[in-house]
Amino acid sequence: MNNFVEALRTFFKVALPYFNSEERWAARSLLTAIIAAELGIVAVAVAVIQWNARFFNALEAKNWTAFKAELIVFCFITAGAIVAGASKYYFGQRLQIGWRRWLTENYVKVWMADGRHYRVRAIEPNVDNIHLRIASDVYIFIQRTHELTTGLLGSVVALASFAYILWGLSATTPLPLLGTNWQFPGYLIVIAIAYASIGTFFAHHIGWRLITLNFNQQRYESDFRFAIVRAADHSEPIALMRGEPVERRELGHRFRNLVGNWSALVRRQVRLEAFVAGYGHISTVFPILVVSPAYLSGAITLGTLVQAHLAFQRVEGAFAFCISSYAKLAEWKALTDRLAQYQEAMVHVDQSSLEPAGKIETTASRNGDVAANDVTVRLPSGIAVAELAKLDVAPGGRALITGSSGSGKSSFFRALTGLWPNGSGTIALPQGREILAMPQRPYFPLGTLRDALTYPVPADTVPNAEIGEVLEAVGLTHFAAHLDEIKDWNVVLSGGEQQRVAFARALLRRPGVLLFDEPVSTLSDASARDLYTMLLSRLPDTIVLAIDRRGVLSDLHAQTVEMTAPSETGRPAVLAPA
């Protein structure tokens, strides 16, 4: 019982926000229309059963007039079935489209903001493949929710409607066995529910393991898709280094996990399917066996026999809803858990700056400078990865961050941007001035070269003349004719050209603070110095902090800070003159 309540609580946590959102009236209206259509379908089913009784009685009596009249009635029932079925499908699809759009947009808005998509990988490493949860799991979850809720609603209404019919038939249909009439009020309902209960018990006993298997299957499918897409995105280095055997081995390992779990899923599913098939086959005959003694004794007509048979099947089928839907229920439960796990991970990311890691305090600087005092950057576990005692760079100042690999230079940059708030100490930043951080590997969005140059702002907000001037400044004029071509630019451009694009972005943005991580690592010394000097001259008021392990740019900065890993010295890095 506790598991059931917890499953419902998890489901409502995922599902209810849409129906309480700014689109709640449209969502609730569509939901109401779906419920009305489902009620219409049940009403049609009730009419069909009542029609069957009259129709077969007319056949048994060889009443041609009644036979023709029932055929006309059946045409009207068919028209009602068409309207109800089409309405249910239309309104159901409209609801699924709106729900998926809202849920996807909100998941992406939360995930792709404030660096959560980056920090969640370190804070919640067990929450795998979030991008695929948003792209795939949301869609299947909504589909399964629609199928199961409409099916459950139909079953509940059908149970009530057809139980009423069976109650009446129980009063007029005797139960002669061994020369004794065992008839009692509602006995057909009791037999139908008992039969369905036995089936549900065995279905659950066979299929409850499907929940875990479905959860793992979604994970293994996502892992394999991620790995194969990643290999395709890095095809050049893999080919150059002849790394195909390693990639094949890794892909094979992930696919074997997928197939192994899939095989276990199939084995368990076969048992459930075999039981459901046998149960369903017996269900077509069992109601007739229950009421046939009354028919053979002449106590009821053929029409009553058919009506009792169909009503019994409907009641039993409604009560045995879990049997026919058990596989979908297991998949739905797994998907609900994955989406709830994602939501909890996003909350945990925002709370990760609490103890034991703590939170770095960020304030507005008085003089427009960048300052850091006793800053320690920590992992969520509390382990220090970077330390800096003091840093103060005035507007227009240039500071070089140096240190061995692993000393925390890039981690300190992440703290400056607010991407990684875990730790302690104080960082002061210019108020109202943009902070632009350039990572070691420039990122190229999907789209044109123009989009790549102006990233992270829309390309149509930057004048063509300004783009042309910047291309000339960074030495990429030979690409001026290709600005509006859509290509995989991170493959087309060489490493040096990609770093020139990073310089172009900085020139176009003209930020108040520029954080450059290894800006010239793929350029020759002469080209690196010329390009960097040009950047500094064009951004005289920008505070520039750069990481340069090669030392090519050392004399172009007024200040240098050398950082050492906290585990090596136990002392924070201090500012030193250039």
Short mmCIF file of C-alpha atoms in Angstrom, two decimals, residues 473-474 496 499-500 503 519-520 522-535 550 552-553 556:
data_model
loop_
_atom_site.label_atom_id
_atom_site.label_comp_id
_atom_site.label_asym_id
_atom_site.label_seq_id
_atom_site.Cartn_x
_atom_site.Cartn_y
_atom_site.Cartn_z
CA ALA A 473 40.62 41.82 -37.46
CA VAL A 474 40.93 38.14 -36.52
CA GLY A 496 43.42 27.79 -34.92
CA GLN A 499 40.19 30.08 -31.57
CA ARG A 500 40.04 33.05 -33.94
CA PHE A 503 38.44 36.29 -30.43
CA PRO A 519 43.00 31.48 -25.86
CA VAL A 520 45.99 30.73 -28.15
CA THR A 522 46.61 26.06 -31.12
CA LEU A 523 48.23 29.16 -32.65
CA SER A 524 51.89 29.80 -33.37
CA ASP A 525 53.70 32.09 -30.95
CA ALA A 526 53.85 35.01 -33.41
CA SER A 527 50.20 34.69 -34.45
CA ALA A 528 49.15 34.28 -30.82
CA ARG A 529 50.89 37.47 -29.69
CA ASP A 530 49.65 39.52 -32.65
CA LEU A 531 46.06 38.39 -32.17
CA TYR A 532 46.10 38.91 -28.42
CA THR A 533 47.72 42.34 -28.70
CA MET A 534 45.05 43.37 -31.21
CA LEU A 535 42.33 42.21 -28.78
CA ARG A 550 52.64 28.06 -22.59
CA VAL A 552 53.49 33.07 -24.72
CA LEU A 553 51.38 35.95 -23.40
CA LEU A 556 51.26 41.29 -22.12
#
